[in-house]
Amino acid sequence: MRTLEGVLAGHPFFGGMDPRYLQLAVGCAANVRFDAGELICREGERADHFYLIRAGKIALETSAPGHGSLIVQTLGDGEIFGWSWLVPPYNWRFDARATEMTRAIVFDGKCLREKCEADHELGYELQKRVIAMLGEYLDATRFRLLDIYRDAID
């Protein structure tokens, strides 16, 4: 049986992280499981968690007037979601829903923020990793928008 620390060390988000920071982060972590269709978080509500997806799929959704809920992005194995725990006012920017049975590791955002305040190097390391992930997500969104507008023009 693998420990949470071992799982984190093998996850792309934490890959190559200094073991002492990994140890600090694991103190805020727990395993979690979501059933298909289960709502994980709701846009506008307090964001005190972030998740590493071990297996399964999570859809990030937003409400579009007159169109209902639209899927903005679907995330899967090896990805993370939930950067709002790091940025005041700590509110979710999207709804998140499991589209299939999903196993993840959940982190208590308040616990991590406190550890980052106590150890600014840990905070800097986590921020670098979250910002890199956000850059990847923005690129993916840009490509989706180009596809949408290309289809509208054609």
Tab-separated table of N, CA and C in Angstrom:
chain	number	residue	atom	x	y	z
A	1	MET	N	0.838	-1.176	0.000
A	1	MET	CA	0.000	0.000	0.000
A	1	MET	C	0.887	1.244	0.000
A	2	ARG	N	0.596	2.196	-0.885
A	2	ARG	CA	1.390	3.410	-1.000
A	2	ARG	C	0.930	4.444	0.014
A	3	THR	N	1.875	5.196	0.535
A	3	THR	CA	1.552	6.287	1.447
A	3	THR	C	1.127	7.503	0.639
A	4	LEU	N	0.460	8.452	1.302
A	4	LEU	CA	0.098	9.699	0.623
A	4	LEU	C	1.349	10.423	0.131
A	5	GLU	N	2.397	10.392	0.927
A	5	GLU	CA	3.635	11.044	0.511
A	5	GLU	C	4.181	10.414	-0.768
A	6	GLY	N	4.106	9.084	-0.865
A	6	GLY	CA	4.551	8.399	-2.074
A	6	GLY	C	3.698	8.743	-3.281
A	7	VAL	N	2.391	8.838	-3.063
A	7	VAL	CA	1.479	9.205	-4.159
A	7	VAL	C	1.792	10.624	-4.628
A	8	LEU	N	1.983	11.544	-3.680
A	8	LEU	CA	2.287	12.930	-4.047
A	8	LEU	C	3.598	13.017	-4.815
A	9	ALA	N	4.606	12.316	-4.339
A	9	ALA	CA	5.916	12.355	-4.996
A	9	ALA	C	5.825	11.877	-6.440
A	10	GLY	N	4.895	10.967	-6.730
A	10	GLY	CA	4.732	10.447	-8.081
A	10	GLY	C	3.779	11.246	-8.943
A	11	HIS	N	3.112	12.243	-8.387
A	11	HIS	CA	2.151	13.056	-9.139
A	11	HIS	C	2.890	14.176	-9.867
A	12	PRO	N	2.527	14.455	-11.130
A	12	PRO	CA	3.236	15.488	-11.894
A	12	PRO	C	3.308	16.851	-11.195
A	13	PHE	N	2.271	17.249	-10.488
A	13	PHE	CA	2.270	18.561	-9.837
A	13	PHE	C	3.378	18.668	-8.794
A	14	PHE	N	3.640	17.582	-8.071
A	14	PHE	CA	4.640	17.593	-7.012
A	14	PHE	C	5.979	17.010	-7.450
A	15	GLY	N	6.086	16.568	-8.696
A	15	GLY	CA	7.305	15.942	-9.187
A	15	GLY	C	8.534	16.815	-8.971
A	16	GLY	N	9.567	16.255	-8.377
A	16	GLY	CA	10.813	16.969	-8.164
A	16	GLY	C	10.803	17.951	-7.005
A	17	MET	N	9.713	17.983	-6.259
A	17	MET	CA	9.644	18.911	-5.127
A	17	MET	C	10.548	18.442	-4.000
A	18	ASP	N	11.159	19.393	-3.339
A	18	ASP	CA	12.007	19.122	-2.177
A	18	ASP	C	11.219	18.272	-1.171
A	19	PRO	N	11.776	17.166	-0.697
A	19	PRO	CA	11.059	16.276	0.224
A	19	PRO	C	10.519	16.970	1.487
A	20	ARG	N	11.200	18.004	1.970
A	20	ARG	CA	10.674	18.684	3.171
A	20	ARG	C	9.384	19.433	2.861
A	21	TYR	N	9.248	19.980	1.645
A	21	TYR	CA	8.000	20.649	1.266
A	21	TYR	C	6.899	19.621	1.037
A	22	LEU	N	7.280	18.495	0.469
A	22	LEU	CA	6.339	17.401	0.260
A	22	LEU	C	5.771	16.940	1.598
A	23	GLN	N	6.632	16.826	2.593
A	23	GLN	CA	6.214	16.412	3.929
A	23	GLN	C	5.243	17.421	4.541
A	24	LEU	N	5.504	18.717	4.332
A	24	LEU	CA	4.599	19.749	4.841
A	24	LEU	C	3.228	19.660	4.157
A	25	ALA	N	3.244	19.464	2.842
A	25	ALA	CA	1.988	19.400	2.085
A	25	ALA	C	1.165	18.174	2.458
A	26	VAL	N	1.818	17.034	2.661
A	26	VAL	CA	1.086	15.805	2.958
A	26	VAL	C	0.320	15.924	4.276
A	27	GLY	N	0.777	16.788	5.172
A	27	GLY	CA	0.069	17.004	6.426
A	27	GLY	C	-1.291	17.653	6.251
A	28	CYS	N	-1.546	18.192	5.067
A	28	CYS	CA	-2.834	18.839	4.768
A	28	CYS	C	-3.678	18.003	3.807
A	29	ALA	N	-3.255	16.777	3.508
A	29	ALA	CA	-3.862	15.974	2.440
A	29	ALA	C	-4.670	14.788	2.963
A	30	ALA	N	-5.639	14.366	2.155
A	30	ALA	CA	-6.430	13.170	2.442
A	30	ALA	C	-6.936	12.595	1.120
A	31	ASN	N	-7.198	11.302	1.101
A	31	ASN	CA	-7.812	10.669	-0.068
A	31	ASN	C	-9.298	10.977	-0.094
A	32	VAL	N	-9.860	11.081	-1.289
A	32	VAL	CA	-11.285	11.328	-1.455
A	32	VAL	C	-11.749	10.620	-2.728
A	33	ARG	N	-13.037	10.310	-2.764
A	33	ARG	CA	-13.634	9.631	-3.923
A	33	ARG	C	-14.942	10.329	-4.259
A	34	PHE	N	-15.199	10.538	-5.556
A	34	PHE	CA	-16.437	11.150	-6.021
A	34	PHE	C	-17.136	10.201	-6.986
A	35	ASP	N	-18.437	10.086	-6.860
A	35	ASP	CA	-19.227	9.284	-7.789
A	35	ASP	C	-19.532	10.097	-9.039
A	36	ALA	N	-19.809	9.411	-10.144
A	36	ALA	CA	-20.182	10.090	-11.389
A	36	ALA	C	-21.387	10.990	-11.132
A	37	GLY	N	-21.308	12.218	-11.602
A	37	GLY	CA	-22.389	13.183	-11.444
A	37	GLY	C	-22.325	13.994	-10.156
A	38	GLU	N	-21.446	13.627	-9.241
A	38	GLU	CA	-21.373	14.319	-7.950
A	38	GLU	C	-20.777	15.720	-8.114
A	39	LEU	N	-21.464	16.719	-7.550
A	39	LEU	CA	-20.980	18.095	-7.544
A	39	LEU	C	-19.928	18.240	-6.450
A	40	ILE	N	-18.761	18.730	-6.816
A	40	ILE	CA	-17.643	18.847	-5.885
A	40	ILE	C	-17.589	20.245	-5.281
A	41	CYS	N	-17.800	21.249	-6.109
A	41	CYS	CA	-17.823	22.622	-5.614
A	41	CYS	C	-18.724	23.455	-6.503
A	42	ARG	N	-19.159	24.582	-5.955
A	42	ARG	CA	-20.070	25.470	-6.684
A	42	ARG	C	-19.444	26.860	-6.795
A	43	GLU	N	-19.522	27.428	-7.994
A	43	GLU	CA	-19.008	28.762	-8.263
A	43	GLU	C	-19.536	29.763	-7.237
A	44	GLY	N	-18.633	30.588	-6.702
A	44	GLY	CA	-19.000	31.621	-5.744
A	44	GLY	C	-18.913	31.196	-4.291
A	45	GLU	N	-18.935	29.876	-4.042
A	45	GLU	CA	-18.830	29.402	-2.663
A	45	GLU	C	-17.373	29.443	-2.206
A	46	ARG	N	-17.178	29.331	-0.915
A	46	ARG	CA	-15.849	29.379	-0.300
A	46	ARG	C	-14.961	28.254	-0.855
A	47	ALA	N	-13.746	28.605	-1.253
A	47	ALA	CA	-12.796	27.639	-1.812
A	47	ALA	C	-11.704	27.375	-0.789
A	48	ASP	N	-11.839	26.288	-0.086
A	48	ASP	CA	-10.850	25.929	0.920
A	48	ASP	C	-10.150	24.618	0.610
A	49	HIS	N	-10.194	24.176	-0.647
A	49	HIS	CA	-9.572	22.907	-1.024
A	49	HIS	C	-8.967	23.002	-2.411
A	50	PHE	N	-8.021	22.140	-2.669
A	50	PHE	CA	-7.643	21.866	-4.048
A	50	PHE	C	-7.384	20.375	-4.165
A	51	TYR	N	-7.416	19.879	-5.395
A	51	TYR	CA	-7.455	18.448	-5.642
A	51	TYR	C	-6.417	18.021	-6.665
A	52	LEU	N	-5.794	16.882	-6.405
A	52	LEU	CA	-4.964	16.187	-7.375
A	52	LEU	C	-5.779	14.990	-7.862
A	53	ILE	N	-6.020	14.917	-9.130
A	53	ILE	CA	-6.816	13.819	-9.676
A	53	ILE	C	-5.916	12.608	-9.887
A	54	ARG	N	-6.252	11.522	-9.226
A	54	ARG	CA	-5.481	10.279	-9.367
A	54	ARG	C	-6.051	9.425	-10.492
A	55	ALA	N	-7.368	9.343	-10.572
A	55	ALA	CA	-8.040	8.552	-11.611
A	55	ALA	C	-9.452	9.088	-11.765
A	56	GLY	N	-9.897	9.227	-12.996
A	56	GLY	CA	-11.244	9.711	-13.246
A	56	GLY	C	-11.236	11.016	-14.021
A	57	LYS	N	-12.406	11.662	-14.069
A	57	LYS	CA	-12.547	12.918	-14.819
A	57	LYS	C	-13.427	13.885	-14.042
A	58	ILE	N	-13.010	15.150	-14.088
A	58	ILE	CA	-13.740	16.250	-13.458
A	58	ILE	C	-14.024	17.292	-14.530
A	59	ALA	N	-15.281	17.719	-14.637
A	59	ALA	CA	-15.651	18.778	-15.573
A	59	ALA	C	-15.774	20.086	-14.807
A	60	LEU	N	-15.105	21.124	-15.318
A	60	LEU	CA	-15.265	22.473	-14.787
A	60	LEU	C	-16.367	23.122	-15.602
A	61	GLU	N	-17.376	23.645	-14.916
A	61	GLU	CA	-18.570	24.166	-15.575
A	61	GLU	C	-18.821	25.604	-15.139
A	62	THR	N	-19.494	26.353	-16.020
A	62	THR	CA	-19.964	27.685	-15.670
A	62	THR	C	-21.362	27.864	-16.231
A	63	SER	N	-22.093	28.738	-15.621
A	63	SER	CA	-23.460	28.997	-16.047
A	63	SER	C	-23.454	30.072	-17.122
A	64	ALA	N	-24.153	29.828	-18.220
A	64	ALA	CA	-24.279	30.802	-19.298
A	64	ALA	C	-25.752	31.151	-19.442
A	65	PRO	N	-26.124	32.408	-19.224
A	65	PRO	CA	-27.541	32.801	-19.325
A	65	PRO	C	-28.160	32.346	-20.644
A	66	GLY	N	-29.276	31.669	-20.538
A	66	GLY	CA	-29.991	31.175	-21.706
A	66	GLY	C	-29.451	29.872	-22.262
A	67	HIS	N	-28.332	29.390	-21.727
A	67	HIS	CA	-27.729	28.154	-22.237
A	67	HIS	C	-27.520	27.102	-21.159
A	68	GLY	N	-27.751	27.449	-19.913
A	68	GLY	CA	-27.544	26.501	-18.819
A	68	GLY	C	-26.075	26.361	-18.479
A	69	SER	N	-25.707	25.180	-18.050
A	69	SER	CA	-24.341	24.900	-17.634
A	69	SER	C	-23.489	24.503	-18.836
A	70	LEU	N	-22.325	25.147	-18.982
A	70	LEU	CA	-21.402	24.831	-20.066
A	70	LEU	C	-20.105	24.285	-19.488
A	71	ILE	N	-19.586	23.235	-20.105
A	71	ILE	CA	-18.310	22.679	-19.663
A	71	ILE	C	-17.188	23.536	-20.255
A	72	VAL	N	-16.376	24.072	-19.361
A	72	VAL	CA	-15.250	24.914	-19.748
A	72	VAL	C	-14.024	24.060	-20.026
A	73	GLN	N	-13.840	23.035	-19.197
A	73	GLN	CA	-12.673	22.172	-19.327
A	73	GLN	C	-12.952	20.855	-18.620
A	74	THR	N	-12.393	19.782	-19.136
A	74	THR	CA	-12.463	18.484	-18.481
A	74	THR	C	-11.044	18.073	-18.117
A	75	LEU	N	-10.865	17.714	-16.851
A	75	LEU	CA	-9.553	17.351	-16.323
A	75	LEU	C	-9.540	15.875	-15.966
A	76	GLY	N	-8.368	15.259	-16.059
A	76	GLY	CA	-8.270	13.837	-15.768
A	76	GLY	C	-7.026	13.473	-14.986
A	77	ASP	N	-6.665	12.199	-15.073
A	77	ASP	CA	-5.543	11.634	-14.325
A	77	ASP	C	-4.304	12.533	-14.407
A	78	GLY	N	-3.703	12.787	-13.262
A	78	GLY	CA	-2.468	13.543	-13.206
A	78	GLY	C	-2.639	15.049	-13.193
A	79	GLU	N	-3.883	15.531	-13.300
A	79	GLU	CA	-4.109	16.977	-13.310
A	79	GLU	C	-4.603	17.440	-11.944
A	80	ILE	N	-4.612	18.751	-11.771
A	80	ILE	CA	-5.120	19.330	-10.527
A	80	ILE	C	-6.254	20.282	-10.862
A	81	PHE	N	-7.083	20.562	-9.869
A	81	PHE	CA	-8.021	21.669	-10.011
A	81	PHE	C	-8.226	22.301	-8.651
A	82	GLY	N	-8.592	23.584	-8.731
A	82	GLY	CA	-8.858	24.319	-7.510
A	82	GLY	C	-7.728	25.220	-7.091
A	83	TRP	N	-7.451	26.263	-7.843
A	83	TRP	CA	-6.422	27.215	-7.459
A	83	TRP	C	-6.989	28.338	-6.597
A	84	SER	N	-8.294	28.401	-6.446
A	84	SER	CA	-8.932	29.509	-5.725
A	84	SER	C	-8.603	29.531	-4.232
A	85	TRP	N	-8.139	28.425	-3.677
A	85	TRP	CA	-7.745	28.380	-2.267
A	85	TRP	C	-6.546	29.289	-1.989
A	86	LEU	N	-5.822	29.650	-3.058
A	86	LEU	CA	-4.575	30.388	-2.937
A	86	LEU	C	-4.752	31.893	-3.123
A	87	VAL	N	-5.874	32.318	-3.700
A	87	VAL	CA	-6.064	33.707	-4.090
A	87	VAL	C	-7.294	34.297	-3.391
A	88	PRO	N	-7.089	35.329	-2.556
A	88	PRO	CA	-8.243	35.966	-1.915
A	88	PRO	C	-9.221	36.453	-2.977
A	89	PRO	N	-10.492	36.387	-2.774
A	89	PRO	CA	-11.210	36.123	-1.521
A	89	PRO	C	-11.516	34.642	-1.286
A	90	TYR	N	-10.798	33.737	-1.955
A	90	TYR	CA	-10.924	32.293	-1.751
A	90	TYR	C	-12.328	31.783	-2.078
A	91	ASN	N	-12.825	32.175	-3.261
A	91	ASN	CA	-14.123	31.687	-3.749
A	91	ASN	C	-13.916	30.944	-5.058
A	92	TRP	N	-14.689	29.854	-5.240
A	92	TRP	CA	-14.599	29.059	-6.465
A	92	TRP	C	-14.975	29.907	-7.663
A	93	ARG	N	-14.250	29.734	-8.768
A	93	ARG	CA	-14.532	30.462	-10.009
A	93	ARG	C	-15.428	29.650	-10.940
A	94	PHE	N	-15.544	28.322	-10.684
A	94	PHE	CA	-16.341	27.434	-11.517
A	94	PHE	C	-17.042	26.411	-10.631
A	95	ASP	N	-18.039	25.737	-11.199
A	95	ASP	CA	-18.558	24.510	-10.595
A	95	ASP	C	-17.617	23.392	-11.035
A	96	ALA	N	-17.500	22.356	-10.224
A	96	ALA	CA	-16.736	21.175	-10.621
A	96	ALA	C	-17.596	19.950	-10.328
A	97	ARG	N	-17.645	19.042	-11.309
A	97	ARG	CA	-18.478	17.838	-11.196
A	97	ARG	C	-17.706	16.635	-11.723
A	98	ALA	N	-17.785	15.540	-10.981
A	98	ALA	CA	-17.176	14.297	-11.461
A	98	ALA	C	-18.031	13.769	-12.610
A	99	THR	N	-17.402	13.462	-13.727
A	99	THR	CA	-18.149	12.907	-14.859
A	99	THR	C	-18.100	11.385	-14.867
A	100	GLU	N	-17.230	10.840	-14.026
A	100	GLU	CA	-17.144	9.401	-13.798
A	100	GLU	C	-16.583	9.222	-12.390
A	101	MET	N	-16.593	8.002	-11.895
A	101	MET	CA	-16.031	7.780	-10.562
A	101	MET	C	-14.599	8.299	-10.575
A	102	THR	N	-14.288	9.129	-9.591
A	102	THR	CA	-12.986	9.797	-9.557
A	102	THR	C	-12.355	9.649	-8.182
A	103	ARG	N	-11.083	9.277	-8.189
A	103	ARG	CA	-10.293	9.249	-6.951
A	103	ARG	C	-9.321	10.412	-7.011
A	104	ALA	N	-9.187	11.104	-5.893
A	104	ALA	CA	-8.319	12.277	-5.848
A	104	ALA	C	-7.710	12.402	-4.459
A	105	ILE	N	-6.770	13.298	-4.375
A	105	ILE	CA	-6.244	13.709	-3.084
A	105	ILE	C	-6.713	15.135	-2.880
A	106	VAL	N	-7.340	15.391	-1.757
A	106	VAL	CA	-7.825	16.724	-1.434
A	106	VAL	C	-6.871	17.364	-0.430
A	107	PHE	N	-6.612	18.645	-0.624
A	107	PHE	CA	-5.773	19.406	0.291
A	107	PHE	C	-6.624	20.468	0.971
A	108	ASP	N	-6.450	20.608	2.262
A	108	ASP	CA	-7.095	21.656	3.032
A	108	ASP	C	-6.361	22.964	2.729
A	109	GLY	N	-7.025	23.871	2.025
A	109	GLY	CA	-6.399	25.120	1.613
A	109	GLY	C	-5.983	25.998	2.779
A	110	LYS	N	-6.786	26.042	3.826
A	110	LYS	CA	-6.442	26.856	4.996
A	110	LYS	C	-5.167	26.315	5.645
A	111	CYS	N	-5.068	25.015	5.768
A	111	CYS	CA	-3.880	24.366	6.317
A	111	CYS	C	-2.650	24.719	5.480
A	112	LEU	N	-2.771	24.633	4.153
A	112	LEU	CA	-1.645	24.954	3.278
A	112	LEU	C	-1.279	26.430	3.355
A	113	ARG	N	-2.289	27.314	3.381
A	113	ARG	CA	-1.992	28.749	3.492
A	113	ARG	C	-1.216	29.045	4.766
A	114	GLU	N	-1.600	28.415	5.872
A	114	GLU	CA	-0.892	28.625	7.131
A	114	GLU	C	0.550	28.133	7.029
A	115	LYS	N	0.758	26.988	6.390
A	115	LYS	CA	2.117	26.466	6.227
A	115	LYS	C	2.940	27.359	5.295
A	116	CYS	N	2.285	27.921	4.279
A	116	CYS	CA	2.982	28.833	3.364
A	116	CYS	C	3.366	30.132	4.070
A	117	GLU	N	2.528	30.613	4.956
A	117	GLU	CA	2.853	31.814	5.740
A	117	GLU	C	4.039	31.544	6.665
A	118	ALA	N	4.088	30.355	7.224
A	118	ALA	CA	5.182	30.000	8.135
A	118	ALA	C	6.478	29.702	7.377
A	119	ASP	N	6.372	29.227	6.142
A	119	ASP	CA	7.544	28.875	5.344
A	119	ASP	C	7.345	29.458	3.947
A	120	HIS	N	7.864	30.657	3.725
A	120	HIS	CA	7.636	31.353	2.461
A	120	HIS	C	8.235	30.626	1.265
A	121	GLU	N	9.258	29.833	1.496
A	121	GLU	CA	9.827	29.047	0.395
A	121	GLU	C	8.824	27.999	-0.091
A	122	LEU	N	8.104	27.383	0.830
A	122	LEU	CA	7.036	26.450	0.449
A	122	LEU	C	5.974	27.201	-0.343
A	123	GLY	N	5.574	28.374	0.153
A	123	GLY	CA	4.568	29.175	-0.552
A	123	GLY	C	5.003	29.532	-1.957
A	124	TYR	N	6.262	29.933	-2.105
A	124	TYR	CA	6.784	30.283	-3.421
A	124	TYR	C	6.786	29.069	-4.350
A	125	GLU	N	7.197	27.932	-3.824
A	125	GLU	CA	7.230	26.706	-4.626
A	125	GLU	C	5.830	26.323	-5.100
A	126	LEU	N	4.841	26.376	-4.204
A	126	LEU	CA	3.468	26.043	-4.590
A	126	LEU	C	2.925	27.054	-5.593
A	127	GLN	N	3.204	28.351	-5.372
A	127	GLN	CA	2.718	29.365	-6.314
A	127	GLN	C	3.305	29.169	-7.704
A	128	LYS	N	4.600	28.853	-7.793
A	128	LYS	CA	5.212	28.605	-9.103
A	128	LYS	C	4.495	27.463	-9.820
A	129	ARG	N	4.185	26.408	-9.079
A	129	ARG	CA	3.545	25.246	-9.690
A	129	ARG	C	2.104	25.542	-10.096
A	130	VAL	N	1.377	26.277	-9.267
A	130	VAL	CA	-0.004	26.635	-9.601
A	130	VAL	C	-0.022	27.573	-10.812
A	131	ILE	N	0.881	28.550	-10.846
A	131	ILE	CA	0.929	29.482	-11.973
A	131	ILE	C	1.271	28.751	-13.267
A	132	ALA	N	2.191	27.811	-13.219
A	132	ALA	CA	2.508	27.023	-14.416
A	132	ALA	C	1.279	26.260	-14.894
A	133	MET	N	0.529	25.674	-13.952
A	133	MET	CA	-0.688	24.939	-14.305
A	133	MET	C	-1.721	25.892	-14.904
A	134	LEU	N	-1.869	27.083	-14.334
A	134	LEU	CA	-2.820	28.051	-14.881
A	134	LEU	C	-2.440	28.455	-16.304
A	135	GLY	N	-1.146	28.605	-16.564
A	135	GLY	CA	-0.696	28.914	-17.915
A	135	GLY	C	-1.101	27.834	-18.906
A	136	GLU	N	-0.953	26.581	-18.503
A	136	GLU	CA	-1.370	25.469	-19.366
A	136	GLU	C	-2.875	25.504	-19.607
A	137	TYR	N	-3.653	25.780	-18.557
A	137	TYR	CA	-5.102	25.828	-18.701
A	137	TYR	C	-5.532	27.000	-19.587
A	138	LEU	N	-4.851	28.146	-19.463
A	138	LEU	CA	-5.179	29.293	-20.319
A	138	LEU	C	-4.868	28.982	-21.781
A	139	ASP	N	-3.743	28.317	-22.031
A	139	ASP	CA	-3.423	27.919	-23.409
A	139	ASP	C	-4.499	26.995	-23.959
A	140	ALA	N	-4.928	26.018	-23.166
A	140	ALA	CA	-5.969	25.085	-23.613
A	140	ALA	C	-7.266	25.829	-23.913
A	141	THR	N	-7.605	26.799	-23.079
A	141	THR	CA	-8.820	27.593	-23.295
A	141	THR	C	-8.705	28.408	-24.582
A	142	ARG	N	-7.548	28.995	-24.808
A	142	ARG	CA	-7.328	29.782	-26.021
A	142	ARG	C	-7.526	28.915	-27.264
A	143	PHE	N	-6.981	27.692	-27.256
A	143	PHE	CA	-7.145	26.808	-28.399
A	143	PHE	C	-8.601	26.407	-28.598
A	144	ARG	N	-9.326	26.188	-27.504
A	144	ARG	CA	-10.757	25.864	-27.631
A	144	ARG	C	-11.525	27.041	-28.226
A	145	LEU	N	-11.204	28.260	-27.792
A	145	LEU	CA	-11.873	29.441	-28.339
A	145	LEU	C	-11.567	29.614	-29.822
A	146	LEU	N	-10.322	29.363	-30.212
A	146	LEU	CA	-9.983	29.439	-31.632
A	146	LEU	C	-10.793	28.439	-32.444
A	147	ASP	N	-10.979	27.235	-31.923
A	147	ASP	CA	-11.800	26.229	-32.597
A	147	ASP	C	-13.244	26.679	-32.711
A	148	ILE	N	-13.787	27.248	-31.611
A	148	ILE	CA	-15.173	27.706	-31.616
A	148	ILE	C	-15.374	28.809	-32.660
A	149	TYR	N	-14.489	29.800	-32.649
A	149	TYR	CA	-14.645	30.912	-33.592
A	149	TYR	C	-14.347	30.507	-35.012
A	150	ARG	N	-13.426	29.562	-35.215
A	150	ARG	CA	-13.157	29.067	-36.557
A	150	ARG	C	-14.396	28.391	-37.110
A	151	ASP	N	-15.064	27.580	-36.273
A	151	ASP	CA	-16.292	26.909	-36.699
A	151	ASP	C	-17.397	27.917	-36.990
A	152	ALA	N	-17.456	29.008	-36.234
A	152	ALA	CA	-18.488	30.032	-36.445
A	152	ALA	C	-18.249	30.805	-37.732
A	153	ILE	N	-16.966	30.969	-38.099
A	153	ILE	CA	-16.626	31.722	-39.308
A	153	ILE	C	-16.817	30.870	-40.554
A	154	ASP	N	-16.511	29.573	-40.448
A	154	ASP	CA	-16.593	28.678	-41.618
A	154	ASP	C	-17.988	28.468	-42.105
